[in-house]
Amino acid sequence: MSEAKKVVLAYSGGLDTSVILKWLQDTYQCEVVTFTADLGQGEELEPARAKALKFGIKPENIFIDDLREEFVRDFVFPMFRCNTVYEGEYLLGTSIARPLIAKRLIDIARQTGAEAISHGATGKGNDQVRFELGAYALMPGIKVIAPWREWDLLSREKLLAYAEQHGIPVEMKHKAGGAPYSMDANLLHISFEGRHLEDPKNEAEESMWRWTVSPEAAPDAPEYVDLEFERGDVVAVNGVRLAAHEVLAKLNELGGKHGVGRLDLVENRYVGMKSRGCYETPGGTILLKAHRGIESITLDREVAHLKDDLMPRYASLIYNGYWWAPERRALQVLIDHTQTNVNGWVRVKLYKGSVSVVARDSKDTLFDQTIATFDDDGGAYNQADAGGFIKLNALRMRIAENARLKRGS
Amino acid sequence: MSEAKKVVLAYSGGLDTSVILKWLQDTYQCEVVTFTADLGQGEELEPARAKALKFGIKPENIFIDDLREEFVRDFVFPMFRCNTVYEGEYLLGTSIARPLIAKRLIDIARQTGAEAISHGATGKGNDQVRFELGAYALMPGIKVIAPWREWDLLSREKLLAYAEQHGIPVEMKHKAGGAPYSMDANLLHISFEGRHLEDPKNEAEESMWRWTVSPEAAPDAPEYVDLEFERGDVVAVNGVRLAAHEVLAKLNELGGKHGVGRLDLVENRYVGMKSRGCYETPGGTILLKAHRGIESITLDREVAHLKDDLMPRYASLIYNGYWWAPERRALQVLIDHTQTNVNGWVRVKLYKGSVSVVARDSKDTLFDQTIATFDDDGGAYNQADAGGFIKLNALRMRIAENARLKRGS
Amino acid sequence: MSEAKKVVLAYSGGLDTSVILKWLQDTYQCEVVTFTADLGQGEELEPARAKALKFGIKPENIFIDDLREEFVRDFVFPMFRCNTVYEGEYLLGTSIARPLIAKRLIDIARQTGAEAISHGATGKGNDQVRFELGAYALMPGIKVIAPWREWDLLSREKLLAYAEQHGIPVEMKHKAGGAPYSMDANLLHISFEGRHLEDPKNEAEESMWRWTVSPEAAPDAPEYVDLEFERGDVVAVNGVRLAAHEVLAKLNELGGKHGVGRLDLVENRYVGMKSRGCYETPGGTILLKAHRGIESITLDREVAHLKDDLMPRYASLIYNGYWWAPERRALQVLIDHTQTNVNGWVRVKLYKGSVSVVARDSKDTLFDQTIATFDDDGGAYNQADAGGFIKLNALRMRIAENARLKRGS
Amino acid sequence: MSEAKKVVLAYSGGLDTSVILKWLQDTYQCEVVTFTADLGQGEELEPARAKALKFGIKPENIFIDDLREEFVRDFVFPMFRCNTVYEGEYLLGTSIARPLIAKRLIDIARQTGAEAISHGATGKGNDQVRFELGAYALMPGIKVIAPWREWDLLSREKLLAYAEQHGIPVEMKHKAGGAPYSMDANLLHISFEGRHLEDPKNEAEESMWRWTVSPEAAPDAPEYVDLEFERGDVVAVNGVRLAAHEVLAKLNELGGKHGVGRLDLVENRYVGMKSRGCYETPGGTILLKAHRGIESITLDREVAHLKDDLMPRYASLIYNGYWWAPERRALQVLIDHTQTNVNGWVRVKLYKGSVSVVARDSKDTLFDQTIATFDDDGGAYNQADAGGFIKLNALRMRIAENARLKRGS
């Protein structure tokens, strides 16, 4: 156990991090600085301040930040420029918030002179990795206290007992009894793990979902939404110019209303195990589709393919916690460079759980109707060129087959 | 113009290939062998025989083959083993049928002693490339006659005039007047191009779609379907064991009923232009989701990521017509090898245009509940290990940041 | 045959391009603008002017440019920042010069109002592709006249007869009789193709090589050379600061003296055939080794691996003529970004055909001796961390093997 | 500290593993099984037996295996089929031996009923990872005792004191005083780390090298060697058919004589630090060059490029210790598949430190002289095809530039 006189704790105000707060005070005899962020998770933050004060945290050691705009502008949007999806499905809603939290923890550690940070992520998950890789990258000498890897409160029962013993209120219980889902929420998504999801052959219960209505309960009429892009980011929804975080909030509202963005999957964690998670990402699901739509007419084929080839690697970097690593930054430079002409608008249709692109246009379009047409193109394209194109592309295969025939094998 | 005494023509019986048949006879003074395939496009093939006979084709020169099982078993299923999608969206329904047609054209050329093959693909599209790369790879000395690149019937008007002049019946007209959509169908999909789709900012008209009801018209109750996989392929639907082509037909029926699998996109053709296409792939859309679902519990993480990294390249190979190329075969060997343990079942939910995986299980599962659990795992996983894991993964970044701080830059 | 009133010809002054000059005048009745570049090939350029004048080219239509600095600074050095090698061996000496020539041809076409460019590359090679892809990318409406694909002078005999008939001097003959090697030279390399090299089982004759002494004839004492790097480029040799093209000239001199940089290989051309080539790249061979050397201490591991993964693709782009394509530019942005800290010096040893890195250092080094040491490191690195690192990296394999054992397969 | 009654130790007979042997007996009170392998490191193995007996190891617990053929046939040769090089330079001599040792440790653990294995690799290096990942993959329940991560003998002084105290002979001292180099040897290479190599700006001392003469001391006449390949592996040297390990031994002899295969580099370890190493890989250096040579005429271009694209990943897997991981196996299946036609011979020239391919031929050659020739090819290749090939490859760039011009940006 390393020593630390002052520790910055990522503090949600919930049960787990309240227990950690107390445990840090008792175990390390240290001054605790709490950091609570508004990432759009949809919870009041002031109760966290009140609780912190109750634990004796000094007012100047309580940090409550509205990070919504920074989160979407500098993390979510850059990630969507690459049509980023982990393992073909997961939109990385939790992963992308962690590097911002890590950065703020370090900022606050610098500001308050703390030598350590602490967080409530367990030793089995990805979040510990994301928090700590970020922290170490930004401040290599920082100490990290990860209570779940140190203490002996490894079962829920022990945790609850500790809470009771120290007068920490236990509010979150699942209505059907037992532990609640393990959840994480921010402007991009809300996630669910645990309970009966732990068996991948169990269907998620309808009552679990929070941000989206069920497709069955969604309106019977589809809704069309127009998104305007500049350099790969959405800057306006239905003609109304919005800040980045407002864009995402608006799309969440629209997607949620139409049951868009539910996902149920088994993913591979960086720490080596498979894990089942359910996600609601209404706005992100719309964003992904629409971004592919605007790229389809504004991006060069080979640039698009280059991005597609690099995407899984970029997604893994974010999933695994390497946002602040130099290889992620290098990829970002390439990705951002490709978005210069990704301007224009896309119309999507939302209906009972699905989102489809139905139209798109751009002043920077590379779609050339005079060439693509089935009608006479007036010589814009010489069909005879295709003969030579095919012949030379086939040459190596013809030589090989001829060689095979010659040697009779 | 090369000479050819006997030519195998990929003959659908439709207007275009009927004109080509006549044009070949007149221009090359050659004997024409017609080849018509049942790939599950849902059209009668016997009318093609009747038409061929009317053009004076000898009965022994008329080949009509039911290729449905070979198509799905040896082309569609192998492709889906890689979760193959071109440019993030397109399920390659047309692309995957072309290599089989190329193979049969060459088989028949060998059997009948023909020196040439011919097809009705235009000089602007991908299909000419796919047919011809396949043909050249399989029989390097074959001659290819691509009328669209040779003749002067480049507008629809000229083509219709030629047909009229030679007594070729013109049946296909779009009900709203003008040229019909350019369509292609087989068991995997039906595609639409042309007409007002040529402008990507026009929404597709509802009346265009053929295989799927609109999500709005789909049943108000969701339907659950159980798919059973063996070595990466679906072998049973709802407990009923089926041949490969029956699987796909069944999934098309189910997907079509629930409005699943419509797609509207702009894609990048191999010949260098962007093109707008609409696709209905009901069964394939279900298959893709379900295959990812079964892989999520049976495939090792790094193997899955390797496949994800290679997928766009593999998809491009198929899209571009390189099915018979050695690099596609090499990738297939790897892909097939990875499917050994991809066994088990997946439950999908179909509802008003969307398909979701809701449950999955396998005797070969790599999901280990005792490790993944949020409850006490009895020591199956040592949380303290994560500390070292993170520390070493962070080491290079800490060294770099320390170096930067030391030199004060 | 397209029409053109004014044509810019890439004119070396040699036999082939002199025949082309005359042929263009006769066949197209056009005004010819000649462009001759000094890329460091080591030939006098003024004779090209004299010859052009003799063909009646107007003085203002004769362009003779010293492009050596631009060539090395903007093409060679950027390429070496990626340790670029085609097919594991070829340093792309010819490939990297072509985009610059294409650019100048288009510049001059713009300046002189020419509608076409012309070059002396054959229809079998890569250079036609490189010239023309570059030209089309920079000026999409440009006409290209490629005489080797148009005329009937396809054998050397016909070419010589044409030259004789039109009074074009034929100087280049191989001393042993027959056609000379097909050669290309610039500051980066000199290449040889043709003659008995056309059979890959023939060893190259010693008399062929021009820039390097044979290793056998090289000095008996090794020579050490110190190279200083800034942002990935060499800026000084043995302590003397030099312009980019001087760096390469100096390294050519040093490498040539010690027999460094000969290469004999069979490569795969973009047009589909294999071709045998011999290359002398003395300076480039040193540069490649030294650049890897300086990167080995200044580049982050994952950034280095990302570059290694992308390198073959980047090399193919250059080899195939896509320098001016957007995907090459996107990759370059990433590559250049990675070179920010690639500063320092490398010491290489040249001796009888080989070049070895023997020492390197940098103020930006990421090599941390206190951690890497075999001696006691005073706690800089906690060896126990490795246990957890290994355990978690092994977890997925352990789970899989346990699952296999459990099901007894 | 975990308990273990019987432990299999990878025992070289040298100082470090002798100390470990004693330490295991004392610390764990366990029965030790020693495993000593002949991998061609060129040391007598019987002294290891004698030493083991002196430590009281039962004769039936002493395993001494000649693994040379298995090592080269099943590990080295498969790796060379991919032209495998880590970070552009390192031939993976140490890395490739570790998985075989891991496999034998586990075999012996099974045979003797041991619950644990132990090895002498330090906690800073890659070898611990390679041993342990292999062991865990092959036997997930195995215990691993890594003394360097457990004990307090972390400095050389403490180790020597312990040895003295327990009567363990200390033979290896560096002649110039101080600790010897940290070395590892097998049929593929010998490596050197430590001492003054720890500073990358120090040149290696000539006296360090063991297997190769200095290029300066190599014969003044070059030597030609003919290698015959079957399915990618060398099966004969200079016409003499040899077993796999004899091939490598012969090439080591030839290379060593001519000073071929010295390498001095800084590499990135998996555990996160940079490390300086010097390597002698005489036979492997020849093998790599020759294998590229035979592939250059027998491998399809796109297959070769696919392999080149995958190589760095495959190399990292081996370097990082993932030989027994499913993703390495999947890649191997692809690699091996590509070698079917990699048959023929290659002639290399060895001279004063360098190895060059000078000729190659194969009955399976894809080099087609009639097409590649500069002479008239009698129509084997239609140069006019190249026009269409270029035009279509340029199309997307022309459309983009036209679009840019049109919008005046």
mmCIF file of N, CA, C and O in Angstrom, chain B residues 86-133:
data_model
loop_
_atom_site.group_PDB
_atom_site.id
_atom_site.type_symbol
_atom_site.label_atom_id
_atom_site.label_comp_id
_atom_site.label_asym_id
_atom_site.label_seq_id
_atom_site.Cartn_x
_atom_site.Cartn_y
_atom_site.Cartn_z
ATOM 1 N N TYR B 86 -19.385 -4.547 -47.231
ATOM 2 C CA TYR B 86 -18.581 -3.606 -48.014
ATOM 3 C C TYR B 86 -18.921 -2.180 -47.604
ATOM 4 O O TYR B 86 -20.101 -1.811 -47.568
ATOM 5 N N GLU B 87 -17.910 -1.415 -47.318
ATOM 6 C CA GLU B 87 -18.074 -0.006 -46.938
ATOM 7 C C GLU B 87 -19.075 0.181 -45.802
ATOM 8 O O GLU B 87 -19.862 1.129 -45.791
ATOM 9 N N GLY B 88 -19.023 -0.742 -44.851
ATOM 10 C CA GLY B 88 -19.803 -0.597 -43.636
ATOM 11 C C GLY B 88 -21.275 -0.910 -43.756
ATOM 12 O O GLY B 88 -21.996 -0.913 -42.756
ATOM 13 N N GLU B 89 -21.751 -1.195 -44.988
ATOM 14 C CA GLU B 89 -23.190 -1.299 -45.179
ATOM 15 C C GLU B 89 -23.634 -2.436 -46.103
ATOM 16 O O GLU B 89 -24.580 -3.158 -45.807
ATOM 17 N N TYR B 90 -22.947 -2.568 -47.242
ATOM 18 C CA TYR B 90 -23.488 -3.398 -48.321
ATOM 19 C C TYR B 90 -23.147 -4.877 -48.127
ATOM 20 O O TYR B 90 -21.987 -5.246 -47.961
ATOM 21 N N LEU B 91 -24.168 -5.715 -48.218
ATOM 22 C CA LEU B 91 -24.007 -7.138 -47.928
ATOM 23 C C LEU B 91 -23.567 -7.955 -49.146
ATOM 24 O O LEU B 91 -23.574 -9.181 -49.087
ATOM 25 N N LEU B 92 -23.234 -7.306 -50.239
ATOM 26 C CA LEU B 92 -22.566 -7.949 -51.379
ATOM 27 C C LEU B 92 -23.432 -8.974 -52.100
ATOM 28 O O LEU B 92 -22.908 -9.945 -52.686
ATOM 29 N N GLY B 93 -24.727 -8.720 -52.104
ATOM 30 C CA GLY B 93 -25.643 -9.670 -52.719
ATOM 31 C C GLY B 93 -25.381 -9.928 -54.196
ATOM 32 O O GLY B 93 -25.440 -11.077 -54.649
ATOM 33 N N THR B 94 -25.085 -8.889 -54.956
ATOM 34 C CA THR B 94 -24.784 -9.110 -56.368
ATOM 35 C C THR B 94 -23.391 -9.689 -56.538
ATOM 36 O O THR B 94 -23.173 -10.654 -57.283
ATOM 37 N N SER B 95 -22.453 -9.106 -55.820
ATOM 38 C CA SER B 95 -21.045 -9.475 -55.984
ATOM 39 C C SER B 95 -20.815 -10.975 -55.807
ATOM 40 O O SER B 95 -20.016 -11.573 -56.529
ATOM 41 N N ILE B 96 -21.493 -11.569 -54.839
ATOM 42 C CA ILE B 96 -21.177 -12.947 -54.474
ATOM 43 C C ILE B 96 -21.753 -13.949 -55.477
ATOM 44 O O ILE B 96 -21.304 -15.108 -55.530
ATOM 45 N N ALA B 97 -22.719 -13.508 -56.286
ATOM 46 C CA ALA B 97 -23.275 -14.428 -57.281
ATOM 47 C C ALA B 97 -22.419 -14.500 -58.543
ATOM 48 O O ALA B 97 -22.446 -15.489 -59.274
ATOM 49 N N ARG B 98 -21.670 -13.454 -58.810
ATOM 50 C CA ARG B 98 -20.942 -13.381 -60.080
ATOM 51 C C ARG B 98 -19.871 -14.453 -60.251
ATOM 52 O O ARG B 98 -19.733 -15.010 -61.350
ATOM 53 N N PRO B 99 -19.097 -14.746 -59.233
ATOM 54 C CA PRO B 99 -18.068 -15.774 -59.438
ATOM 55 C C PRO B 99 -18.653 -17.148 -59.768
ATOM 56 O O PRO B 99 -18.025 -17.923 -60.501
ATOM 57 N N LEU B 100 -19.830 -17.436 -59.242
ATOM 58 C CA LEU B 100 -20.438 -18.730 -59.572
ATOM 59 C C LEU B 100 -20.875 -18.742 -61.036
ATOM 60 O O LEU B 100 -20.682 -19.737 -61.755
ATOM 61 N N ILE B 101 -21.440 -17.641 -61.489
ATOM 62 C CA ILE B 101 -21.829 -17.571 -62.901
ATOM 63 C C ILE B 101 -20.593 -17.670 -63.787
ATOM 64 O O ILE B 101 -20.586 -18.383 -64.802
ATOM 65 N N ALA B 102 -19.533 -16.983 -63.399
ATOM 66 C CA ALA B 102 -18.293 -17.061 -64.181
ATOM 67 C C ALA B 102 -17.810 -18.503 -64.266
ATOM 68 O O ALA B 102 -17.396 -18.980 -65.331
ATOM 69 N N LYS B 103 -17.862 -19.185 -63.143
ATOM 70 C CA LYS B 103 -17.398 -20.574 -63.111
ATOM 71 C C LYS B 103 -18.227 -21.451 -64.047
ATOM 72 O O LYS B 103 -17.689 -22.269 -64.804
ATOM 73 N N ARG B 104 -19.536 -21.274 -64.018
ATOM 74 C CA ARG B 104 -20.393 -22.095 -64.869
ATOM 75 C C ARG B 104 -20.190 -21.752 -66.344
ATOM 76 O O ARG B 104 -20.216 -22.632 -67.212
ATOM 77 N N LEU B 105 -20.005 -20.478 -66.644
ATOM 78 C CA LEU B 105 -19.741 -20.089 -68.033
ATOM 79 C C LEU B 105 -18.502 -20.819 -68.546
ATOM 80 O O LEU B 105 -18.484 -21.325 -69.680
ATOM 81 N N ILE B 106 -17.501 -20.876 -67.727
ATOM 82 C CA ILE B 106 -16.253 -21.533 -68.139
ATOM 83 C C ILE B 106 -16.448 -23.048 -68.230
ATOM 84 O O ILE B 106 -15.990 -23.699 -69.182
ATOM 85 N N ASP B 107 -17.143 -23.624 -67.267
ATOM 86 C CA ASP B 107 -17.448 -25.059 -67.324
ATOM 87 C C ASP B 107 -18.126 -25.397 -68.645
ATOM 88 O O ASP B 107 -17.770 -26.377 -69.321
ATOM 89 N N ILE B 108 -19.117 -24.589 -68.988
ATOM 90 C CA ILE B 108 -19.887 -24.871 -70.208
ATOM 91 C C ILE B 108 -19.046 -24.608 -71.445
ATOM 92 O O ILE B 108 -19.132 -25.345 -72.439
ATOM 93 N N ALA B 109 -18.200 -23.586 -71.383
ATOM 94 C CA ALA B 109 -17.299 -23.343 -72.520
ATOM 95 C C ALA B 109 -16.404 -24.547 -72.736
ATOM 96 O O ALA B 109 -16.188 -24.998 -73.877
ATOM 97 N N ARG B 110 -15.903 -25.111 -71.671
ATOM 98 C CA ARG B 110 -15.051 -26.306 -71.784
ATOM 99 C C ARG B 110 -15.856 -27.457 -72.383
ATOM 100 O O ARG B 110 -15.400 -28.163 -73.286
ATOM 101 N N GLN B 111 -17.055 -27.634 -71.850
ATOM 102 C CA GLN B 111 -17.890 -28.773 -72.235
ATOM 103 C C GLN B 111 -18.320 -28.683 -73.700
ATOM 104 O O GLN B 111 -18.386 -29.692 -74.401
ATOM 105 N N THR B 112 -18.598 -27.475 -74.157
ATOM 106 C CA THR B 112 -19.113 -27.305 -75.518
ATOM 107 C C THR B 112 -18.026 -26.896 -76.502
ATOM 108 O O THR B 112 -18.298 -26.719 -77.678
ATOM 109 N N GLY B 113 -16.824 -26.717 -76.009
ATOM 110 C CA GLY B 113 -15.754 -26.315 -76.907
ATOM 111 C C GLY B 113 -15.856 -24.880 -77.401
ATOM 112 O O GLY B 113 -15.326 -24.530 -78.468
ATOM 113 N N ALA B 114 -16.531 -24.030 -76.658
ATOM 114 C CA ALA B 114 -16.629 -22.618 -77.053
ATOM 115 C C ALA B 114 -15.321 -21.894 -76.739
ATOM 116 O O ALA B 114 -14.638 -22.230 -75.789
ATOM 117 N N GLU B 115 -14.986 -20.906 -77.567
ATOM 118 C CA GLU B 115 -13.766 -20.116 -77.312
ATOM 119 C C GLU B 115 -14.066 -18.827 -76.593
ATOM 120 O O GLU B 115 -13.128 -18.104 -76.225
ATOM 121 N N ALA B 116 -15.346 -18.494 -76.472
ATOM 122 C CA ALA B 116 -15.655 -17.183 -75.905
ATOM 123 C C ALA B 116 -16.851 -17.273 -74.969
ATOM 124 O O ALA B 116 -17.675 -18.194 -75.057
ATOM 125 N N ILE B 117 -16.922 -16.295 -74.083
ATOM 126 C CA ILE B 117 -18.121 -16.110 -73.272
ATOM 127 C C ILE B 117 -18.613 -14.677 -73.501
ATOM 128 O O ILE B 117 -17.863 -13.820 -73.974
ATOM 129 N N SER B 118 -19.865 -14.459 -73.159
ATOM 130 C CA SER B 118 -20.419 -13.113 -73.309
ATOM 131 C C SER B 118 -21.405 -12.873 -72.179
ATOM 132 O O SER B 118 -21.971 -13.810 -71.612
ATOM 133 N N HIS B 119 -21.608 -11.593 -71.870
ATOM 134 C CA HIS B 119 -22.511 -11.251 -70.773
ATOM 135 C C HIS B 119 -23.147 -9.899 -71.046
ATOM 136 O O HIS B 119 -22.694 -9.157 -71.919
ATOM 137 N N GLY B 120 -24.153 -9.577 -70.271
ATOM 138 C CA GLY B 120 -24.884 -8.347 -70.513
ATOM 139 C C GLY B 120 -24.554 -7.205 -69.585
ATOM 140 O O GLY B 120 -25.317 -6.237 -69.478
ATOM 141 N N ALA B 121 -23.412 -7.297 -68.905
ATOM 142 C CA ALA B 121 -23.052 -6.232 -67.956
ATOM 143 C C ALA B 121 -22.489 -5.032 -68.716
ATOM 144 O O ALA B 121 -21.751 -5.184 -69.680
ATOM 145 N N THR B 122 -22.823 -3.842 -68.229
ATOM 146 C CA THR B 122 -22.368 -2.636 -68.923
ATOM 147 C C THR B 122 -20.903 -2.345 -68.637
ATOM 148 O O THR B 122 -20.306 -2.931 -67.725
ATOM 149 N N GLY B 123 -20.382 -1.411 -69.380
ATOM 150 C CA GLY B 123 -18.980 -1.028 -69.237
ATOM 151 C C GLY B 123 -18.721 -0.068 -68.096
ATOM 152 O O GLY B 123 -17.584 0.346 -67.866
ATOM 153 N N LYS B 124 -19.760 0.284 -67.369
ATOM 154 C CA LYS B 124 -19.593 1.210 -66.250
ATOM 155 C C LYS B 124 -19.637 0.520 -64.900
ATOM 156 O O LYS B 124 -19.361 1.154 -63.881
ATOM 157 N N GLY B 125 -20.012 -0.718 -64.903
ATOM 158 C CA GLY B 125 -20.331 -1.343 -63.635
ATOM 159 C C GLY B 125 -19.259 -2.284 -63.128
ATOM 160 O O GLY B 125 -18.208 -2.490 -63.755
ATOM 161 N N ASN B 126 -19.542 -2.886 -62.005
ATOM 162 C CA ASN B 126 -18.654 -3.859 -61.393
ATOM 163 C C ASN B 126 -18.819 -5.251 -61.981
ATOM 164 O O ASN B 126 -17.898 -6.062 -61.913
ATOM 165 N N ASP B 127 -19.992 -5.541 -62.521
ATOM 166 C CA ASP B 127 -20.276 -6.924 -62.875
ATOM 167 C C ASP B 127 -19.421 -7.424 -64.032
ATOM 168 O O ASP B 127 -19.011 -8.577 -64.063
ATOM 169 N N GLN B 128 -19.171 -6.560 -64.999
ATOM 170 C CA GLN B 128 -18.263 -6.935 -66.074
ATOM 171 C C GLN B 128 -16.921 -7.403 -65.495
ATOM 172 O O GLN B 128 -16.350 -8.394 -65.940
ATOM 173 N N VAL B 129 -16.447 -6.660 -64.498
ATOM 174 C CA VAL B 129 -15.157 -7.000 -63.897
ATOM 175 C C VAL B 129 -15.251 -8.353 -63.215
ATOM 176 O O VAL B 129 -14.377 -9.208 -63.361
ATOM 177 N N ARG B 130 -16.320 -8.553 -62.477
ATOM 178 C CA ARG B 130 -16.470 -9.801 -61.722
ATOM 179 C C ARG B 130 -16.574 -10.995 -62.664
ATOM 180 O O ARG B 130 -15.949 -12.026 -62.457
ATOM 181 N N PHE B 131 -17.387 -10.872 -63.708
ATOM 182 C CA PHE B 131 -17.504 -11.973 -64.678
ATOM 183 C C PHE B 131 -16.139 -12.270 -65.312
ATOM 184 O O PHE B 131 -15.709 -13.412 -65.400
ATOM 185 N N GLU B 132 -15.495 -11.221 -65.752
ATOM 186 C CA GLU B 132 -14.316 -11.423 -66.589
ATOM 187 C C GLU B 132 -13.080 -11.801 -65.787
ATOM 188 O O GLU B 132 -12.286 -12.639 -66.216
ATOM 189 N N LEU B 133 -12.905 -11.206 -64.604
ATOM 190 C CA LEU B 133 -11.785 -11.635 -63.764
ATOM 191 C C LEU B 133 -11.937 -13.115 -63.431
ATOM 192 O O LEU B 133 -10.971 -13.880 -63.471
#
